[in-house]
Coordinates of C-alpha atoms and ligand atoms in Angstrom, one line a residue:
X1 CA 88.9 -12.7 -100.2
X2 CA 89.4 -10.7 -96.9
X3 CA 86.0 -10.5 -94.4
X4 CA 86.5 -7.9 -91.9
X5 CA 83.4 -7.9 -89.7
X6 CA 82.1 -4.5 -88.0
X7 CA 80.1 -4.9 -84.9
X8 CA 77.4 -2.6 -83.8
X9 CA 75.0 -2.2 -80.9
X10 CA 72.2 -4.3 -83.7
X11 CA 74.3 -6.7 -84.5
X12 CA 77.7 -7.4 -86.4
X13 CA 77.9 -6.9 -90.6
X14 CA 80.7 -8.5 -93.0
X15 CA 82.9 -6.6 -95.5
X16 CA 84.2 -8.6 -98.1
X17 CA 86.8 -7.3 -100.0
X18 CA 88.1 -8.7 -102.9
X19 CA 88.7 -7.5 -107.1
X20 CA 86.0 -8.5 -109.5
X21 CA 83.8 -9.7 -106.5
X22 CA 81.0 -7.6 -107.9
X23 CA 80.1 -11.0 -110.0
X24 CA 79.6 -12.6 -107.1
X25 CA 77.3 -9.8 -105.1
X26 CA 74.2 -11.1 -106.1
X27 CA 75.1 -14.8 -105.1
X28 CA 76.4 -13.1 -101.1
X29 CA 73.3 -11.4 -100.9
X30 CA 71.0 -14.2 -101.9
X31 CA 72.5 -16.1 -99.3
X32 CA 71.0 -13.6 -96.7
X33 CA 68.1 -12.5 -99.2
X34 CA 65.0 -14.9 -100.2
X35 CA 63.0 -12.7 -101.8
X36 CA 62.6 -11.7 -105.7
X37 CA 61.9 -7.8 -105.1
X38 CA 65.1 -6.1 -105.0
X39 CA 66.0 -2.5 -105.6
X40 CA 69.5 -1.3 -106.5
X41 CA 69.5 2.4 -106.3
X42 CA 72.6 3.8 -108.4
X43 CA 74.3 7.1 -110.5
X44 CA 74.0 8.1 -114.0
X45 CA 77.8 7.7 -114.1
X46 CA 77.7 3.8 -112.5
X47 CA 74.7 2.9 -114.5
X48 CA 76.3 4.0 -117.7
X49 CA 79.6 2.0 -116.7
X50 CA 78.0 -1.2 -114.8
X51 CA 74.3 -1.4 -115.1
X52 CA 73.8 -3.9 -117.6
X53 CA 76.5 -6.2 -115.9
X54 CA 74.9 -5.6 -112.3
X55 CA 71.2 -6.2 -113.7
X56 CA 72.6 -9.6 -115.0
X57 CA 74.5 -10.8 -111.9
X58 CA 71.2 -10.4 -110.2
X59 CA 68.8 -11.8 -112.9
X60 CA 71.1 -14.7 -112.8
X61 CA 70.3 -15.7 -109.3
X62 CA 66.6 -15.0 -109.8
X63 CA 66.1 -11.4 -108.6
X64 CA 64.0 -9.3 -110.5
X65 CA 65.3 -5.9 -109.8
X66 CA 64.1 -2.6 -109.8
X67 CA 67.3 -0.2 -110.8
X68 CA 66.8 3.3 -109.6
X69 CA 69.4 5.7 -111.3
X70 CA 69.7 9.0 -109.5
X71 CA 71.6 12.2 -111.5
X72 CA 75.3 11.7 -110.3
X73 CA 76.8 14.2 -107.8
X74 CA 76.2 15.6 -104.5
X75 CA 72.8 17.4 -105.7
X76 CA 71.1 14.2 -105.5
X77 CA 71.0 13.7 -101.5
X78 CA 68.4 16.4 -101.6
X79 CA 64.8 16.0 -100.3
X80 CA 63.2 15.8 -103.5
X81 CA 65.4 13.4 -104.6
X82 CA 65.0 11.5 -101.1
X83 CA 61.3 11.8 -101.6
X84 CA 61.1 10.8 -105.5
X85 CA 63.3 7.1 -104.4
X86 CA 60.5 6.8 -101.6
X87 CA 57.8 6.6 -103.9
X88 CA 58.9 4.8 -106.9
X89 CA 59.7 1.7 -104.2
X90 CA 55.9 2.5 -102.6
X91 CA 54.5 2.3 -106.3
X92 CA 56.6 -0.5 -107.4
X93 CA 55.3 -2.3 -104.0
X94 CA 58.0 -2.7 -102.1
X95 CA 57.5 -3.5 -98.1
X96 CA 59.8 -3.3 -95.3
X97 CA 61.1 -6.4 -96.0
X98 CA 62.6 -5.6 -99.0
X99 CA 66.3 -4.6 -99.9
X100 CA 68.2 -1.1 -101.2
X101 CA 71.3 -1.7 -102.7
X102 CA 73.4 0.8 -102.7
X103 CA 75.8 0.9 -106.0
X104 CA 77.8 3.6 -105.8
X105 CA 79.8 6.0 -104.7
X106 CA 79.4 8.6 -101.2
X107 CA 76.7 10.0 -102.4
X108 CA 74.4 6.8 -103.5
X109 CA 75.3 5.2 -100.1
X110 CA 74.8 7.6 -98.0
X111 CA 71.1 8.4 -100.0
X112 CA 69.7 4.8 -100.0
X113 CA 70.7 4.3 -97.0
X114 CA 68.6 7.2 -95.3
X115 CA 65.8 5.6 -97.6
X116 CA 66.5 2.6 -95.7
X117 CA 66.7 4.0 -92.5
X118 CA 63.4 5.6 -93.2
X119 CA 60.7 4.3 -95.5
X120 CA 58.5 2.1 -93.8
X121 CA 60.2 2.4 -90.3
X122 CA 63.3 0.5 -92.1
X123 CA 64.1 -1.4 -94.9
X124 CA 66.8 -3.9 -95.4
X125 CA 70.4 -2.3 -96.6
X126 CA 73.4 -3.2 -98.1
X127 CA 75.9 -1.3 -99.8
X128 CA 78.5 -1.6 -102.7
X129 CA 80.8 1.3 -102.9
X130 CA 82.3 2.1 -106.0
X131 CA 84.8 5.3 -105.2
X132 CA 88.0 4.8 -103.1
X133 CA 86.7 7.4 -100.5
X134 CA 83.1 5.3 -100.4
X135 CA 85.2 2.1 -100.1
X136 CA 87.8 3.1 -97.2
X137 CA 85.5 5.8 -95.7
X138 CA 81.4 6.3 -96.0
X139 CA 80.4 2.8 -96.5
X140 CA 82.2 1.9 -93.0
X141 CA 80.4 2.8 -89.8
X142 CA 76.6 3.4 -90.5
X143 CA 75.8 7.1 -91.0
X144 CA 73.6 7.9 -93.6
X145 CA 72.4 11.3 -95.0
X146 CA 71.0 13.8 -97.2
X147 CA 71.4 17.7 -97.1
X148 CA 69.5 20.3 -96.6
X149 CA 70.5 24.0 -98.3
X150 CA 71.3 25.3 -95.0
X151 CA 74.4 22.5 -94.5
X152 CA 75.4 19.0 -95.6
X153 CA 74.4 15.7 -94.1
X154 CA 71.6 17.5 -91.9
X155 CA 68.9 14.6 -92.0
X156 CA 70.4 11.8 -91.1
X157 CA 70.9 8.3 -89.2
X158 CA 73.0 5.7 -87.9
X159 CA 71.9 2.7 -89.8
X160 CA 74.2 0.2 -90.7
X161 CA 73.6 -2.1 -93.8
X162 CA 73.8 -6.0 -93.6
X163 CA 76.6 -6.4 -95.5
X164 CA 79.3 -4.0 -97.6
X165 CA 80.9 -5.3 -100.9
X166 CA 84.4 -4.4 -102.0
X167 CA 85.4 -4.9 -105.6
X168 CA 88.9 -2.7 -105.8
X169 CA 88.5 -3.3 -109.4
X170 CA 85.8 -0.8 -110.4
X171 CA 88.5 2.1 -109.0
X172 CA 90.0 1.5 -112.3
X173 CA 87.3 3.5 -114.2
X174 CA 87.4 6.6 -111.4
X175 CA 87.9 9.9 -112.4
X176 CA 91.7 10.7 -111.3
X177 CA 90.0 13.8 -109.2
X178 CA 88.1 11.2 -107.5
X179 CA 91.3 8.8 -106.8
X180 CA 92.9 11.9 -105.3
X181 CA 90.1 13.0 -103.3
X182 CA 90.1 9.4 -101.7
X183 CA 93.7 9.3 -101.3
X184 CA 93.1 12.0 -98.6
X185 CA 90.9 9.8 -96.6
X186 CA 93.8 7.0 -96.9
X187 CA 96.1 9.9 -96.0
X188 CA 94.3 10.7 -92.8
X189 CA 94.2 7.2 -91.5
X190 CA 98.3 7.4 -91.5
X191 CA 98.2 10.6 -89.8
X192 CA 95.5 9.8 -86.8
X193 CA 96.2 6.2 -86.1
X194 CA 98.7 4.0 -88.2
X195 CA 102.5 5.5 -88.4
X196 CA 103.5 2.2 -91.0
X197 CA 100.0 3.1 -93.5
X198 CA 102.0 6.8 -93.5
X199 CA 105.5 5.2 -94.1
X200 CA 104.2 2.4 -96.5
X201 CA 102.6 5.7 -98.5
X202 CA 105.8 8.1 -98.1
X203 CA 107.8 4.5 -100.1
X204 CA 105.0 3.8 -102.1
X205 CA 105.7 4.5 -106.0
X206 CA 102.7 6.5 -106.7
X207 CA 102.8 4.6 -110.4
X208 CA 102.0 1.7 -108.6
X209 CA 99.4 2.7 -106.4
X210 CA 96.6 0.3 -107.9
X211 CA 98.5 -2.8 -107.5
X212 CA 98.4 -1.7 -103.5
X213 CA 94.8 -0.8 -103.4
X214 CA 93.4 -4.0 -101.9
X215 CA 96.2 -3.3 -98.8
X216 CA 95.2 0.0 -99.1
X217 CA 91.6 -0.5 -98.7
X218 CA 91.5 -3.3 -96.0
X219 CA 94.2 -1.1 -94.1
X220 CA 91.7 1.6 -93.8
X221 CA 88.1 -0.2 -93.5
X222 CA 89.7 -2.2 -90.6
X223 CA 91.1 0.9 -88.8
X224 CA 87.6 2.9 -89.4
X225 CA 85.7 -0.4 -87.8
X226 CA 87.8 -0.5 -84.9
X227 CA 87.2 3.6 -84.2
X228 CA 83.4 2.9 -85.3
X229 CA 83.2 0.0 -83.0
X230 CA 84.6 1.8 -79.7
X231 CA 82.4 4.8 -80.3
X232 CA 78.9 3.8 -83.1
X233 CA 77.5 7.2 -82.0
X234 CA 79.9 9.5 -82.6
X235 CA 80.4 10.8 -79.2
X236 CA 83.8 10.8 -78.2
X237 CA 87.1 9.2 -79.8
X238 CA 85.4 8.5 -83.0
X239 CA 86.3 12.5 -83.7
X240 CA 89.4 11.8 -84.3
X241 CA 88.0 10.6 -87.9
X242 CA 87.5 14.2 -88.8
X243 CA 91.4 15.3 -88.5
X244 CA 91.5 18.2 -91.0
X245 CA 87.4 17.8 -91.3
X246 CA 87.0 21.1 -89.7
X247 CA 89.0 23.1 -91.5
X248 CA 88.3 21.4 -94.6
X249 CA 84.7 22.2 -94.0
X250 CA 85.2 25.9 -93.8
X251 CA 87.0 25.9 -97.3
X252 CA 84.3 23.2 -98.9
X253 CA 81.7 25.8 -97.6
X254 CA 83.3 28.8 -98.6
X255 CA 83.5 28.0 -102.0
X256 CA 80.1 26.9 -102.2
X257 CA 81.3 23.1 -102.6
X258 CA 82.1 23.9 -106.1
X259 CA 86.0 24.6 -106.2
X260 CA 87.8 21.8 -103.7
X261 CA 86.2 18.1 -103.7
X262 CA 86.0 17.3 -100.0
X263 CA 89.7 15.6 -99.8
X264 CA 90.6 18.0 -101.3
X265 CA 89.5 20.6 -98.8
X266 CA 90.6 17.9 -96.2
X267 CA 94.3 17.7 -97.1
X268 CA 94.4 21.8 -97.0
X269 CA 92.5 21.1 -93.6
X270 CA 95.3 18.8 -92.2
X271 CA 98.2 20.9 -93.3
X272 CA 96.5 23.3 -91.6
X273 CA 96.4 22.5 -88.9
X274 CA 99.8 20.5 -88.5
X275 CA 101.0 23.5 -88.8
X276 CA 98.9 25.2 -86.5
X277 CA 99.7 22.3 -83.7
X278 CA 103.4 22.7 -84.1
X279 CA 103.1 26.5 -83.6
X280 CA 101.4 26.3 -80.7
X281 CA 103.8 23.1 -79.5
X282 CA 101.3 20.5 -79.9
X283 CA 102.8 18.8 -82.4
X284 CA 106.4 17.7 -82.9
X285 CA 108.3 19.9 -85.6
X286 CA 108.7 17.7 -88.9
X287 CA 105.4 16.3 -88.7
X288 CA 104.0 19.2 -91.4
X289 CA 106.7 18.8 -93.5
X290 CA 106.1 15.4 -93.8
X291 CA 102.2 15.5 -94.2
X292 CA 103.1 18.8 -96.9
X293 CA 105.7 16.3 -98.5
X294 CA 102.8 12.7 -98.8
X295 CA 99.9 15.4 -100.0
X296 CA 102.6 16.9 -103.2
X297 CA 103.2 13.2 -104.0
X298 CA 99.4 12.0 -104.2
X299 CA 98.8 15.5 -106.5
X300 CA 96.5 16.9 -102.9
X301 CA 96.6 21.1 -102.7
X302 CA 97.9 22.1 -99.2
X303 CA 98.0 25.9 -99.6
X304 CA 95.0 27.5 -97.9
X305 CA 93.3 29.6 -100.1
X306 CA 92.5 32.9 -99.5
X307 CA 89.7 33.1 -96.9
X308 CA 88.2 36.0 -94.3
X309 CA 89.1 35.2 -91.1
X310 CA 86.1 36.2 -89.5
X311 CA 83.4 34.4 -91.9
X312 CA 86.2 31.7 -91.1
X313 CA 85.8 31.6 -87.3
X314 CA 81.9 31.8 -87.8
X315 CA 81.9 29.0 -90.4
X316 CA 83.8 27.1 -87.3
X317 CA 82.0 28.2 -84.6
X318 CA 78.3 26.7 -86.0
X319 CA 79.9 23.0 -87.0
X320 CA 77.4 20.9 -86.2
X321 CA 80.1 19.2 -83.4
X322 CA 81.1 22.9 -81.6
X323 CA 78.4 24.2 -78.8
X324 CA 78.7 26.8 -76.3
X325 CA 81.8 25.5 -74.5
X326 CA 83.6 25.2 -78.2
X327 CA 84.8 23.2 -80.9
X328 CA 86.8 19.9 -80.9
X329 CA 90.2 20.2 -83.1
X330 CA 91.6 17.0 -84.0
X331 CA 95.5 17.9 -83.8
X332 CA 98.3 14.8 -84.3
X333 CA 101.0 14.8 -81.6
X334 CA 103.0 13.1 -84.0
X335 CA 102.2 11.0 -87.4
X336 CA 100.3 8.2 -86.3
X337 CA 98.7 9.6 -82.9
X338 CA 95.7 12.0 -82.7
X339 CA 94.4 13.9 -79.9
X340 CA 91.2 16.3 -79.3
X341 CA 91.7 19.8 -78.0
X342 CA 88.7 21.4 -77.2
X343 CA 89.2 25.1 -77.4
X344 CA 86.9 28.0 -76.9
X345 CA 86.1 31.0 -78.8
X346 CA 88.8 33.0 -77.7
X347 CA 91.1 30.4 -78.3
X348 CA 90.0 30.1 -81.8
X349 CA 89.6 33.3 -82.7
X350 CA 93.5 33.8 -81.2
X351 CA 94.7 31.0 -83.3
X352 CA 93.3 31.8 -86.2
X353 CA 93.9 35.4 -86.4
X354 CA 97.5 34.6 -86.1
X355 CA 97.7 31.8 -88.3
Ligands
LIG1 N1 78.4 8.3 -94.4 C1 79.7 8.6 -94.1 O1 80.2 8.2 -93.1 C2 80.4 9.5 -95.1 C3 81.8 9.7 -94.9 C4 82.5 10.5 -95.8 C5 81.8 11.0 -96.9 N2 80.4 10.8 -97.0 C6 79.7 11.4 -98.1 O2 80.1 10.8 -99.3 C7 79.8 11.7 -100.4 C8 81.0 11.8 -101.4 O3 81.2 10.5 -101.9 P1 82.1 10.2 -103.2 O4 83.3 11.0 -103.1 O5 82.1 8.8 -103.4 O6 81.2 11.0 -104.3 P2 80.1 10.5 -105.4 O7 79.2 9.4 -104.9 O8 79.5 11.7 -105.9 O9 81.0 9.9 -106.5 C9 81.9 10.7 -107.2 C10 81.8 10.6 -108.7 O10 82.3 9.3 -109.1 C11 81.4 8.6 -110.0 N3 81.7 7.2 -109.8 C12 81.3 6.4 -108.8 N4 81.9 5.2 -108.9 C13 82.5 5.2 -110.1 C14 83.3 4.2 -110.8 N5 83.6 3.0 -110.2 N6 83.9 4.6 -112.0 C15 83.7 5.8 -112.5 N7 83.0 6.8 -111.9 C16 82.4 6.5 -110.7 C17 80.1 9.1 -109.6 O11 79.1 9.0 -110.6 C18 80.4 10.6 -109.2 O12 80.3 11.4 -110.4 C19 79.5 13.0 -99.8 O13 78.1 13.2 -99.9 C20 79.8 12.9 -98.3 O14 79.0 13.6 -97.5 C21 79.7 10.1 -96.1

């Protein structure tokens, strides 16, 4: 089993990573957990899958849990959703000291864990993340959210759970959309930081990407803790995590966040703006061809779809991270080195016009 621990300003927290360790979950968290109230919050889709095998493991060790089962998909970090979780715990008499586990993917971690954050001033949280892009992305680094209909992840909060469990093994029921969409994230992490996770991915035969997703995974949660740890609130190098985010955004939100999952949107998003960096000569030539060349073999689109350029520049200019002065860009100088250029509205405008 590999432990990475992630330290934060409250504390420090343990991933374990390991296949099948979802057996052991409830045994981990009793060691750290002494009471008998215990709610796992999880999705249609997981419940159908696992629920009778992750009600056991914790009847087993003498839980008696309360499993809340949400409607799958991003719908569910909505308010009324937010609100309905609240008081089924306040009915069922939960307290502050009692525990939300998260089971699931994005979505269910980044929902129980606002709970969490919130209900009663704080409950106790732990996560198990069940999708690739939960495992090697949301459940890392303590931000937890729900939308609002004017933008995603409005409401939100750094709070980071106690403990994260890895099983690698429940990837093997994943929708192949949602492997792809993950594989983005996994993608990006190459790109920004770790020139040999890109190279090991260009060699990789893709028909043999599971028997590498344990590497895969501990590669990327231990490169997000050491970003998360440098910078827990997200206000300087920890940008860096949204390479092809701002882009990707535009398209996500252009579409309505029917048509591209959010890789998806992401890859597009970083061949963007590879591109865009080489043009403008911040980014050595080859470096798009390559990125174009890893997203073809991991089935990721990279042709930007047909957008207007102005409702483009606006989309950008009111992300949540831009203000008067402008918008970071997360450009690579090369694969495996990212940098932030802050450009302003003229800039952008010039950019993308041209582009
Ligand atoms: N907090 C953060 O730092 C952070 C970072 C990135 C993304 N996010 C959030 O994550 C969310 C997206 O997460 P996601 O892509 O995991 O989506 P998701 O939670 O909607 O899961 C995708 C689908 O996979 C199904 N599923 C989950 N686990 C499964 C399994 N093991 N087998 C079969 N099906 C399974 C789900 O039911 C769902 O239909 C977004 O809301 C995004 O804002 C948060």
């Amino acid at each position: 089993m590999k432990i990475i621990n992630v330290n934060t300003s409250k504390g420090s927290y343990p991933i374990y990573i390991k296949k099948d360790i979802l057996k052991s979950s409830a045994s981990l968290i009793k060691k750290i957990y002494k009471h008998e109230k215990i709610c796992i919050l999880t999705d249609g889709k997981v419940m159908s899958l696992y629920g009778k095998y992750i009600e056991s493991y914790f009847e087993e060790e003498g839980f008696k849990p309360l499993i809340i089962t949400v409607k799958e998909g991003e719908k569910s970090k909505s308010i009324s959703t937010y609100e309905n979780i609240c008081k089924t715990l306040v009915k069922n008499g939960f307290t502050r000291s009692n525990l939300i586990v998260s089971f699931g993917g994005g979505v269910i971690g980044d929902l129980g864990g606002f709970v969490a954050s919130t209900l009663f001033r704080g409950m106790r949280f732990i996560q198990i993340p069940t999708t690739l892009l939960s495992q090697v992305d949301s459940s890392v680094g303590g931000k937890v959210a729900i939308n609002l209909e004017e933008g995603k992840n409005l409401i939100g909060a750094f709070y980071p759970p106690e403990m994260v469990i890895i099983d690698t093994n429940l990837l093997k029921t994943l929708d192949e959309r949602f492997i792809i969409d993950g594989m983005a994230e996994v993608i990006k992490y190459g790109c920004i930081i770790d020139k040999k996770l890109f190279e090991f991915l260009e060699q990789l035969d893709r028909d043999f990407l599971f028997d590498n997703m344990d590497f895969l995974v501990e590669r990327c949660v231990s490169i997000k803790k050491n970003v998360v740890e440098e910078d827990e609130f997200d206000t300087g190098n920890r940008m860096i995590l949204n390479f092809g985010h701002t882009i990707g955004h535009v398209i996500e939100s252009y579409y309505n966040y029917e048509k591209y999952t959010h890789g998806e949107a992401v890859a597009i998003g970083m061949s963007y703006i590879t591109a865009l960096g080489e043009d403008i000569g911040l980014t050595k030539t080859g470096a798009s061809h390559r990125i174009n060349k890893i997203l073809d073999k991991y089935g990721l689109e990279k042709v930007f779809p047909p957008i207007d350029k102005e409702d483009m520049i606006k989309t950008i200019m009111i992300d949540k991270k831009g203000n008067e002065s402008g918008v970071s860009f997360i450009f690579i100088e090369d694969i495996g080195k990212a940098i932030i250029k802050r450009m302003g509205k003229e800039e952008i405008i010039k950019y993308i016009s041209n582009k």
